[in-house]
Structures are given as structure tokens and as C-alpha cells.
Coordinates of C-alpha atoms in Angstrom, one line a residue:
M1 CA 127.4 58.9 85.4
L2 CA 125.0 61.2 83.7
S3 CA 123.0 63.6 85.6
K4 CA 120.0 65.7 84.3
G5 CA 118.7 68.9 85.7
Y6 CA 116.4 71.6 84.3
G7 CA 116.5 75.4 84.2
A8 CA 114.9 78.1 81.9
A9 CA 115.8 80.8 79.4
V10 CA 113.8 83.8 79.2
H11 CA 112.7 85.1 75.6
G12 CA 110.6 88.1 75.9
V13 CA 107.9 88.0 78.7
D14 CA 107.8 84.1 78.3
A15 CA 110.4 81.4 79.5
R16 CA 111.4 78.0 78.0
I17 CA 112.7 75.0 79.6
I18 CA 116.5 74.2 79.4
T19 CA 117.3 70.6 80.1
I20 CA 121.1 70.6 81.5
E21 CA 122.8 67.4 81.0
V22 CA 126.1 66.8 83.0
N23 CA 128.4 63.8 82.3
I24 CA 131.9 62.8 83.8
V25 CA 134.2 61.4 81.0
Q26 CA 137.9 60.8 80.6
G27 CA 139.8 63.9 80.0
T28 CA 140.7 66.9 81.7
K29 CA 138.6 69.7 80.3
F30 CA 135.4 71.6 81.6
W31 CA 133.2 71.8 78.4
L32 CA 130.0 73.6 77.9
S33 CA 127.9 73.2 75.0
G34 CA 124.5 74.7 73.8
L35 CA 125.2 78.1 72.6
P36 CA 126.4 79.4 75.9
D37 CA 127.5 83.2 76.6
S38 CA 130.4 84.5 78.2
A39 CA 128.7 84.7 81.5
V40 CA 127.3 81.0 81.3
K41 CA 131.1 80.1 80.4
E42 CA 132.5 81.7 83.4
S43 CA 130.4 79.8 85.6
E44 CA 133.4 77.0 85.6
H45 CA 135.3 79.6 88.0
R46 CA 132.4 80.4 90.3
I47 CA 131.4 77.0 90.5
E48 CA 134.9 75.7 91.4
S49 CA 135.5 77.9 94.1
A50 CA 131.8 77.6 95.4
L51 CA 132.4 73.9 95.5
K52 CA 135.9 74.3 97.6
H53 CA 134.3 76.7 100.0
F54 CA 131.8 73.7 101.1
D55 CA 134.6 71.1 101.1
Y56 CA 133.5 69.5 97.6
R57 CA 135.7 69.3 94.6
M58 CA 135.5 69.8 91.0
P59 CA 136.2 66.6 89.2
R60 CA 139.6 66.3 87.5
Q61 CA 138.0 64.6 84.6
K62 CA 136.4 65.9 81.5
V63 CA 133.2 67.5 82.7
V64 CA 130.7 67.8 79.8
V65 CA 127.8 70.0 80.2
N66 CA 125.1 70.2 77.5
M67 CA 122.2 72.8 77.5
A68 CA 119.4 71.8 75.5
P69 CA 117.8 72.8 73.2
A70 CA 121.2 73.4 71.7
D71 CA 120.3 75.7 69.0
I72 CA 119.0 78.4 71.6
K73 CA 121.4 81.1 73.1
K74 CA 121.7 80.6 76.9
E75 CA 122.5 84.0 78.7
G76 CA 123.4 85.2 81.9
S77 CA 124.8 83.7 85.3
A78 CA 121.6 82.0 86.4
Y79 CA 122.5 78.7 85.5
D80 CA 125.5 78.4 88.1
L81 CA 123.2 76.5 90.6
P82 CA 121.7 73.9 88.4
I83 CA 125.3 73.2 86.4
A84 CA 126.8 72.8 90.1
L85 CA 124.2 70.5 91.5
G86 CA 124.5 68.4 88.2
V87 CA 128.3 68.1 88.5
L88 CA 128.1 66.7 92.2
N89 CA 125.3 64.7 91.2
A90 CA 127.1 63.3 88.1
S91 CA 130.6 62.8 90.1
N92 CA 128.5 60.8 92.9
Q93 CA 129.4 63.4 95.6
I94 CA 126.0 64.0 96.4
N95 CA 122.7 61.5 96.2
A96 CA 119.9 63.6 94.5
P97 CA 117.3 61.4 93.4
E98 CA 114.6 64.1 93.0
L99 CA 116.9 66.5 91.0
E100 CA 114.8 66.0 88.0
K101 CA 111.7 67.0 89.6
Y102 CA 112.6 70.6 90.4
L103 CA 113.6 73.3 87.9
I104 CA 116.7 75.2 89.5
M105 CA 118.1 78.5 88.7
G106 CA 120.5 81.1 90.8
E107 CA 123.5 82.9 90.3
M108 CA 126.5 81.7 92.9
A109 CA 129.0 83.9 94.5
L110 CA 132.5 82.6 95.1
D111 CA 131.6 81.5 98.5
G112 CA 128.4 79.7 97.3
N113 CA 125.9 82.3 98.6
L114 CA 123.2 82.9 96.0
R115 CA 122.6 86.1 94.3
P116 CA 118.9 87.2 92.9
I117 CA 118.2 86.7 89.2
K118 CA 115.8 88.4 86.6
G119 CA 112.7 86.7 85.0
V120 CA 111.6 84.8 87.9
L121 CA 107.9 84.9 87.5
P122 CA 107.8 83.8 83.8
I123 CA 110.3 81.0 84.8
A124 CA 107.9 79.9 87.8
I125 CA 104.7 79.8 85.5
E126 CA 106.6 78.0 82.8
A127 CA 107.6 75.4 85.6
R128 CA 104.2 74.9 87.1
N129 CA 102.8 74.7 83.3
N130 CA 105.4 71.6 82.6
G131 CA 104.5 69.9 85.8
F132 CA 107.4 70.5 87.8
K133 CA 107.2 69.6 91.8
G134 CA 108.8 72.8 92.7
F135 CA 111.1 75.6 91.9
I136 CA 114.5 75.9 93.8
L137 CA 116.1 79.5 93.7
P138 CA 117.6 82.3 95.5
S139 CA 115.7 83.0 98.7
K140 CA 115.3 86.9 97.6
N141 CA 113.4 85.8 94.8
A142 CA 111.0 83.3 96.5
N143 CA 108.3 85.9 96.9
E144 CA 108.0 86.7 93.4
A145 CA 108.0 82.8 92.3
A146 CA 105.3 82.1 95.1
I147 CA 102.8 84.4 93.2
V148 CA 102.4 81.2 91.1
N149 CA 100.3 78.7 92.8
D150 CA 100.4 74.9 92.6
L151 CA 104.3 75.0 92.7
D152 CA 106.6 74.3 95.7
V153 CA 108.9 77.5 95.9
I154 CA 111.9 76.7 97.7
G155 CA 114.1 79.7 98.6
V156 CA 117.8 79.0 99.3
G157 CA 120.4 81.1 100.6
N158 CA 123.7 79.2 99.4
L159 CA 124.8 76.0 97.7
I160 CA 124.8 73.8 100.8
E161 CA 121.1 74.5 101.8
A162 CA 120.0 73.5 98.1
I163 CA 122.3 70.0 98.4
E164 CA 120.9 69.3 101.8
F165 CA 117.4 69.9 100.5
L166 CA 117.7 67.6 97.6
E167 CA 119.5 64.9 99.8
G168 CA 116.7 65.1 102.6
K169 CA 118.9 66.3 105.2
R170 CA 117.2 69.7 105.3
H171 CA 113.4 70.5 105.5
I172 CA 112.4 73.7 103.8
E173 CA 108.8 74.8 103.9
P174 CA 107.7 76.0 100.5
L175 CA 106.9 79.5 100.5
E176 CA 103.1 80.4 100.5
Y177 CA 101.9 83.7 99.0
D178 CA 98.5 85.0 99.3
T179 CA 98.4 86.6 95.7
R180 CA 94.7 88.0 95.9
D181 CA 95.1 89.4 99.7
K182 CA 98.2 91.3 98.5
F183 CA 96.6 92.4 95.3
F184 CA 93.5 93.7 97.0
T185 CA 95.1 95.2 100.0
H186 CA 97.4 97.6 98.0
L187 CA 95.2 98.0 94.7
N188 CA 94.4 101.8 94.7
D189 CA 97.4 102.7 97.2
Y190 CA 98.4 105.9 95.3
E191 CA 100.3 108.7 97.0
A192 CA 99.5 111.6 94.5
D193 CA 95.8 112.3 94.4
F194 CA 93.7 115.1 92.5
S195 CA 92.4 116.3 95.9
N196 CA 95.6 118.3 96.2
V197 CA 95.2 120.1 92.8
Q198 CA 93.6 123.6 93.1
G199 CA 92.0 124.9 90.0
Q200 CA 92.7 123.6 86.6
E201 CA 89.3 122.1 86.1
N202 CA 89.1 121.9 82.4
I203 CA 92.4 120.0 82.4
K204 CA 91.1 117.5 85.0
R205 CA 88.0 117.1 83.0
A206 CA 90.1 116.3 79.8
L207 CA 92.3 113.6 81.9
E208 CA 89.0 112.2 83.0
I209 CA 87.7 111.6 79.6
A210 CA 91.3 110.3 78.5
A211 CA 91.2 107.7 81.7
A212 CA 87.6 106.8 80.7
G213 CA 88.3 106.0 77.1
G214 CA 92.2 105.0 77.3
H215 CA 93.0 108.1 75.1
N216 CA 96.4 109.6 74.7
V217 CA 97.0 113.3 75.9
I218 CA 99.4 116.0 75.1
M219 CA 99.4 119.1 77.4
I220 CA 100.7 122.5 76.3
G221 CA 101.3 125.2 78.6
P222 CA 104.1 127.5 80.1
P223 CA 106.4 126.3 82.9
G224 CA 105.0 126.1 86.3
A225 CA 101.5 125.6 85.0
G226 CA 101.0 122.2 86.7
K227 CA 101.6 119.8 83.6
T228 CA 103.7 117.4 85.3
M229 CA 102.0 117.4 88.7
L230 CA 98.7 116.6 86.7
A231 CA 100.2 114.0 84.8
K232 CA 101.5 112.1 87.8
R233 CA 98.1 111.7 89.3
L234 CA 96.6 110.4 86.1
P235 CA 97.0 106.6 87.3
S236 CA 95.0 107.3 90.6
I237 CA 92.0 107.8 88.4
L238 CA 92.4 105.0 86.0
P239 CA 90.3 101.9 86.8
P240 CA 92.2 99.3 89.2
L241 CA 94.2 96.6 87.6
S242 CA 92.7 93.3 87.2
L243 CA 94.4 90.3 88.6
Y244 CA 95.4 89.1 84.9
E245 CA 96.7 92.5 84.2
A246 CA 98.8 92.6 87.4
L247 CA 100.4 89.4 86.6
E248 CA 100.9 90.3 82.9
T249 CA 102.5 93.7 84.1
T250 CA 104.5 92.0 87.1
K251 CA 105.9 89.6 84.3
I252 CA 107.3 92.4 82.3
H253 CA 108.9 94.2 85.4
S254 CA 110.3 90.8 86.3
V255 CA 112.2 90.1 83.1
A256 CA 113.6 93.8 83.1
G257 CA 114.6 93.3 86.7
K258 CA 112.6 96.3 87.9
L259 CA 110.5 94.8 90.7
T260 CA 110.9 95.7 94.3
A261 CA 113.5 94.0 96.7
N262 CA 110.6 91.8 98.2
G263 CA 109.5 90.7 94.5
D264 CA 105.8 91.5 95.1
L265 CA 103.0 91.7 92.6
V266 CA 102.4 95.2 90.9
T267 CA 99.1 96.3 91.9
K268 CA 99.3 99.8 90.8
R269 CA 99.5 100.9 87.1
P270 CA 102.8 102.0 86.0
F271 CA 104.0 105.3 85.5
R272 CA 106.9 105.7 83.7
S273 CA 108.8 109.1 83.0
P274 CA 111.8 108.5 80.9
H275 CA 114.3 111.4 80.4
H276 CA 114.2 113.2 77.1
T277 CA 117.9 112.0 76.3
V278 CA 116.3 108.1 76.2
S279 CA 117.7 106.3 73.3
D280 CA 115.7 104.4 70.7
V281 CA 116.4 101.0 72.3
A282 CA 115.8 102.3 75.8
L283 CA 112.1 103.4 75.0
V284 CA 110.9 100.7 72.5
G285 CA 113.2 97.8 73.8
G286 CA 116.0 95.7 72.3
G287 CA 119.5 94.8 72.6
G288 CA 121.5 91.6 72.1
N289 CA 119.4 89.8 74.4
P290 CA 115.9 91.7 73.8
Q291 CA 115.0 93.4 76.8
P292 CA 111.5 95.4 77.4
G293 CA 111.9 99.2 76.9
E294 CA 110.0 101.9 78.6
I295 CA 106.9 101.7 76.6
S296 CA 106.5 98.0 77.7
L297 CA 107.5 98.8 81.4
A298 CA 104.6 101.2 80.9
H299 CA 101.9 98.5 79.7
N300 CA 98.7 98.6 81.6
G301 CA 99.7 102.0 83.0
V302 CA 100.8 105.4 81.6
L303 CA 104.1 106.5 79.8
F304 CA 104.8 110.1 80.4
L305 CA 107.2 112.2 78.1
D306 CA 107.8 115.5 79.8
E307 CA 108.8 118.2 77.2
L308 CA 108.0 116.3 74.0
P309 CA 110.0 118.4 71.8
E310 CA 113.3 117.9 73.5
F311 CA 113.0 114.0 72.6
K312 CA 115.1 113.2 69.5
R313 CA 112.9 113.1 66.4
T314 CA 114.0 109.4 65.7
V315 CA 113.0 108.3 69.2
L316 CA 109.4 109.7 68.9
E317 CA 109.0 108.2 65.5
V318 CA 109.7 104.6 66.6
M319 CA 107.0 105.0 68.8
R320 CA 104.3 105.5 66.2
Q321 CA 103.6 101.7 65.7
P322 CA 103.5 100.6 69.0
L323 CA 100.8 103.2 69.8
E324 CA 98.6 101.6 67.1
E325 CA 99.5 98.1 67.5
R326 CA 99.7 98.0 71.3
K327 CA 102.9 95.8 71.0
V328 CA 106.4 96.0 69.9
T329 CA 108.2 93.4 67.8
I330 CA 112.0 93.4 68.4
S331 CA 113.5 91.4 65.5
R332 CA 117.2 90.1 65.2
A333 CA 118.7 87.6 62.9
K334 CA 117.9 84.4 64.9
V335 CA 115.0 85.6 67.1
S336 CA 112.0 87.7 67.0
V337 CA 110.4 88.8 70.3
D338 CA 107.1 90.5 71.2
F339 CA 106.5 92.8 74.1
P340 CA 103.2 94.0 75.0
S341 CA 102.8 97.9 75.0
N342 CA 99.2 98.7 75.8
F343 CA 99.8 102.2 77.6
M344 CA 98.4 105.5 77.8
L345 CA 100.8 108.4 76.3
I346 CA 100.8 111.5 78.1
A347 CA 103.0 114.1 76.8
S348 CA 103.6 117.7 77.9
M349 CA 105.6 120.6 76.2
N350 CA 106.0 124.3 76.4
P351 CA 104.3 126.2 73.5
C352 CA 107.8 127.8 72.5
P353 CA 111.4 127.5 73.4
C354 CA 111.0 130.5 76.1
G355 CA 107.8 128.8 77.3
Y356 CA 105.4 131.9 77.5
Y357 CA 103.9 131.9 73.7
N358 CA 99.9 132.6 74.1
H359 CA 100.7 133.5 78.2
P360 CA 98.2 135.8 79.5
E361 CA 100.4 137.9 81.5
K362 CA 104.0 137.4 80.6
D363 CA 105.7 138.2 77.0
C364 CA 107.1 135.6 74.6
V365 CA 110.8 136.7 73.7
C366 CA 110.9 134.1 70.6
G367 CA 110.7 134.9 66.9
S368 CA 107.9 133.6 65.1
G369 CA 110.4 131.5 63.1
Q370 CA 111.6 130.0 66.4
V371 CA 108.0 128.9 67.5
Q372 CA 107.3 127.3 64.5
R373 CA 110.8 125.4 64.4
Y374 CA 110.1 124.2 67.9
L375 CA 106.7 122.9 67.3
N376 CA 107.4 121.2 64.3
K377 CA 109.9 119.0 66.1
I378 CA 106.8 116.9 66.8
S379 CA 105.6 115.3 63.5
G380 CA 102.0 115.4 62.1
P381 CA 101.7 111.7 62.3
L382 CA 102.5 111.6 66.0
L383 CA 100.3 114.2 66.8
D384 CA 97.4 112.6 64.9
R385 CA 97.9 109.5 67.5
I386 CA 97.2 111.7 70.4
D387 CA 93.4 112.1 70.9
L388 CA 93.4 115.1 73.2
H389 CA 95.4 118.3 72.7
V390 CA 94.9 120.4 76.0
E391 CA 96.0 123.9 76.7
V392 CA 97.1 124.3 80.4
T393 CA 97.2 127.9 82.0
P394 CA 98.7 128.8 85.2
V395 CA 96.4 128.9 88.2
S396 CA 95.6 132.3 89.4
F397 CA 96.5 133.2 93.3
D398 CA 92.8 133.1 94.3
Q399 CA 92.3 129.7 93.0
M400 CA 95.7 128.6 94.6
T401 CA 94.7 130.1 97.9
E402 CA 91.0 128.9 98.0
N403 CA 89.8 126.7 101.2
R404 CA 87.6 124.5 99.0
R405 CA 89.1 121.1 98.8
A406 CA 89.2 119.7 95.2
E407 CA 87.3 116.4 94.3
D408 CA 89.5 113.5 95.0
S409 CA 90.6 110.7 92.7
A410 CA 88.3 108.2 94.4
A411 CA 85.3 110.2 93.0
I412 CA 86.5 110.5 89.5
R413 CA 87.7 107.0 89.3
E414 CA 84.1 105.9 90.1
R415 CA 82.7 107.8 87.0
V416 CA 85.8 106.2 84.9
I417 CA 84.8 102.8 85.8
K418 CA 81.3 103.3 85.2
A419 CA 82.3 104.4 81.6
R420 CA 84.7 101.7 81.4
A421 CA 82.1 99.0 82.3
I422 CA 79.6 100.4 79.3
Q423 CA 82.5 100.2 76.9
T424 CA 83.6 96.6 77.8
A425 CA 80.0 95.6 77.8
R426 CA 79.7 97.2 73.9
L427 CA 83.3 95.8 72.9
K428 CA 83.3 92.3 74.8
D429 CA 82.5 90.4 71.5
H430 CA 85.6 92.0 70.0
G431 CA 87.9 91.3 72.6
L432 CA 88.4 95.1 73.6
H433 CA 88.1 96.9 76.8
S434 CA 88.0 100.7 75.7
N435 CA 87.1 103.3 73.0
A436 CA 90.7 104.3 72.1
M437 CA 91.2 100.5 71.2
M438 CA 88.7 100.4 68.5
P439 CA 89.9 100.1 64.7
S440 CA 88.5 102.3 62.1
Q441 CA 86.0 100.1 60.7
M442 CA 84.6 99.5 64.2
V443 CA 84.3 103.5 64.8
K444 CA 82.1 103.8 61.7
D445 CA 79.5 101.1 63.2
I446 CA 79.9 102.1 66.8
C447 CA 80.2 106.0 66.8
Q448 CA 77.1 107.0 64.5
I449 CA 76.2 110.8 64.8
N450 CA 73.1 112.6 63.7
D451 CA 72.8 115.1 60.8
A452 CA 73.5 117.9 63.0
G453 CA 76.8 116.5 64.1
R454 CA 77.9 115.4 60.7
V455 CA 77.6 119.1 59.7
L456 CA 79.5 120.4 62.7
L457 CA 82.1 117.7 62.2
K458 CA 82.5 118.1 58.3
T459 CA 82.9 122.1 59.3
A460 CA 85.8 121.4 61.9
M461 CA 87.5 118.9 59.4
E462 CA 87.6 121.4 56.7
R463 CA 88.6 124.4 58.8
L464 CA 91.3 122.5 60.8
G465 CA 92.4 120.4 58.1
L466 CA 92.3 117.2 59.9
S467 CA 93.5 113.9 58.7
A468 CA 91.4 110.6 58.5
R469 CA 93.0 109.6 61.8
A470 CA 92.1 112.7 63.5
Y471 CA 88.7 112.3 62.2
D472 CA 88.3 108.7 63.9
R473 CA 89.9 110.0 67.3
I474 CA 87.3 112.7 67.4
L475 CA 84.5 110.1 67.1
K476 CA 86.3 107.9 69.6
V477 CA 86.7 110.8 72.1
S478 CA 82.8 112.0 71.8
R479 CA 81.7 108.3 72.4
T480 CA 83.8 108.3 75.5
I481 CA 82.3 111.6 76.7
A482 CA 78.8 110.3 75.8
D483 CA 79.7 107.2 78.0
L484 CA 80.6 109.3 80.8
A485 CA 77.4 111.2 80.6
G486 CA 75.5 107.9 80.7
S487 CA 74.2 108.5 76.9
E488 CA 73.4 106.0 74.3
E489 CA 73.9 108.6 71.4
I490 CA 76.6 110.7 70.7
K491 CA 75.0 114.2 71.2
I492 CA 76.1 117.4 69.2
E493 CA 77.6 118.9 72.7
H494 CA 79.6 115.6 73.0
L495 CA 81.1 116.1 69.7
A496 CA 81.8 119.8 70.2
E497 CA 83.7 118.9 73.3
A498 CA 85.9 116.5 71.4
I499 CA 86.7 118.8 68.7
Q500 CA 87.8 121.2 71.0
Y501 CA 90.4 118.8 72.2
R502 CA 92.4 119.2 68.8
S503 CA 94.0 122.5 69.7
L504 CA 97.3 122.1 68.0
D505 CA 95.4 121.6 64.7
R506 CA 93.2 124.6 65.6
D507 CA 96.0 127.0 66.0
G508 CA 98.3 125.6 63.0
W509 CA 100.9 124.2 65.3
A510 CA 100.9 120.7 63.7
G511 CA 103.5 121.6 61.2

């Protein structure tokens, strides 16, 4: 008889339903059609071993498995369970009348136990959207799928549990997951806090501005000045994730297989810090079966690039377009996939190879040519896309040892949230949420300055040799500073503060 079941294929951060048809005809071969890759083709051996383990048999006739649509490549081992159940149903070894009502995915071990799979959340969302009664999957993935409501999530540990459930011999209670409770319980649960940072008030101010407007930042300073420590605390002052953002972020991490063992909802803003040896593909995403890269894993959060000049120039240059468009498109001969990449870029660097150029106490041992070559590793176009250039100086002994407790992240976050609320109200008709997202034309309309401000900005542009993009970014940052101050107008002091955050331009370091 012909048996029909359903699985799913993940493309980008979305899933597509795959119909799995199994037919038993005359012959002696196991045949898979529908563009399966090697991992899918090898399922025959895993399935045969698992069936024998539970006293079932692989039919000695020709088993034809068709995976439709046939023009989409099927990849991975997660089709083991639906194919195995289809074979058993088609050969009349089980009676599963509700097989077509469930979407089924799972990789099987040789003894029939199920191993966890990737991309469960987008698959569960697609199953609900297509009206499936439930989703049968490995029990280790059940928490992740249960994030989706109005879908019966049936977690099973092995093949026999799935068989007995479909035959009505075993009752498995659908897993319940209180998404909102989990979401709000751990919303601002950050380990690192700004209250642990002594001194560095000017850097904290710059990071507060960056968080309030969603701006990119580069910190320049000697080793041990606290650049990495400050960057790691930035997520703690960002506005909390909305439930929609949390689901979107969780989908990306699900596809990449980066969720925790419990498969819980991502409730904190991501902080990704790839090593400087990262490749182009690892950073922006790609591969034969396109997977999200670090910039997509940092979506709705922070991408921290420590020791920026040590990254390969090609790696940094491929990041320029995603920084502007807030998404990355991976194109292949037969497929094109979009991954979201709306992240804040935080970079840090030493001012020279030895690290002590412009240091107040230690002498730099680098020659002038060495310093310039080191700084020229970062292209001008990339620096143009970074709104705030901040010089970090070492903390003095007196600042380190003072007993006064620094302002905590919660207090800073409250100011950031108020500034973001002002921006959201101003930009809601355009579908934007922060000043950093404004296109050039909108900057001209929204970031109006008075005559004194125009004179100041003209002088700064001429002396620093700033580009048109840098001009826009100064206006955006000054608008954010005004929002933090609760001012409807951009005053000259807001503009002056924004101009001082172009230190690499001011010192001629842009190369």
C-alpha cells in the first residue's frame, strides 16, 4: 500500500513542508527520490537496524520513498523517523491512521533511540501554520517546539514510542510551555553589570549613547584598559527583547544548533565574540547548505570584534553591506537565502602593534610607519559605518580603589529605554525603532540643526575631512544625545558631543 507522511526542510530561518511518500512494489531495492543528500541516503541502514532492534523488518521488496517537492534538496539525518514510520505503515506492519495528521522529524541511532535535531522552532511554526494536529520529534527537542502554541508537541525517546503513540497503544501528554512566563522570568538576567566598573565614565557615557540609538562603536586603547570588559556589559543596558524579537532570535539559533540543551527561548540579547581567525563564511554565513554566520547569531544583540586590525581585511569588508542593510543574502546557483543581521557592532583595538601609542605613562616602541600600517588595516569605508570612535585610557589606582559603587546597569537601562521610546514614537510610521536605522533622506528631515550648529558642523567637516556618510552619522548620534536629554531640538552641545566621537578622523587614523 501507499503511505504518506510529512517532514520539513529548513531554508534560511524558515521551514518548508516535505511530503514523504512510501510505496512497496515488486523488486529488491530501497530507492530514495527527491534530491536526497548522502545523509538522507544513508538512512536506509539506520532504519533497517532500528527496525530489527524492535522486532520489525525491512521489506524484501522494492521500497520507493519519494520526498516532494522533488526539486528541493533534502539534507541531514532528521528524516529517519518519518521514513521508518512510512515504511512500517506501507508494509502493514503497523496501523497508523493518524500518520498524516502529524509532522514528524528525528534522527535515529542503530538501536532506534532518537537524537536531537536542528531547526526545530521554524519547523514547529510551519507545522502550526499548515494546520497539523501535532509535531512528533525527539524528546530532547520538545521544549523548543513547545514554544509554539496551538500545536500538540509529542516528544518521544525512540522509534517504538512513536509507533505505539500513532497506533493508540501509548498515551503521551502534549508538552506545555508557558512562553510568556519563561520570557519575563529571565528577561534581564545578565551576569555582567556596569556597577562592577570603576572609573571610565566617559566610556560608559559613549556606550549609553550607543545603546540608546543602536549605534556602532569602536574603542581604541592600550592593553588592560578595560575595552573587552566594557563591551561584555553592553547587552545589560540595551532595552529588553520583545517577545517577537526573542522568537526571531531563537529561530536563528535553532537553525544553527546553538540553543541550550533545554531548548529554551532566548530571552537575553545575544553577545557574539568571534576570534580574529574567523573566516568570511563563518562570519556572514554560507556553506553548501547555507547556515547563519556570526552576524546573524548576533541579530537583535551585539557583535564584538576584539583586536579589529587582526581580522583579515576580506572578512571585515564582507561585513560592510550587512551593516547597512541589516540582513545578509547568501546566493547559490539554485538557492538564495536571506538571514537577518540587525546587530550592534562593537569593536576594540590597540592604537599600535605594541599597544602604547598615545599612552599617558608608557612609551610606544613602534616606528611611525608601523603605527600607520597597523591602523590602515581597517578601511575608511568600514570606519565610516561606525558611529562612535572612543578612546579608552587606563584607570588610575585611585579610581580602582575608591569605595563608591558605580551606577548599575538597571539605572542606565532605564534612560536607554526612555530614549528608545521617543525614537519608536517618532519613527513608527516608517517601521523603524532606533536612530541608527534612519536612511539618509530621513536624517535630513528629522535631524534638523540651527545656524550655529551648521557652522560648527561645517567647520568640523572641513578640518576632519569627513565623508557624507560620517556627516549623517554625526547627526544621528546628536539626535540620540538629544533624546537622552529629553530635548526636542538638537542643541549645539549635543552636536559638539557627537563630533568628538569621531576621534579616528580627528587624529588622521582612518588611513
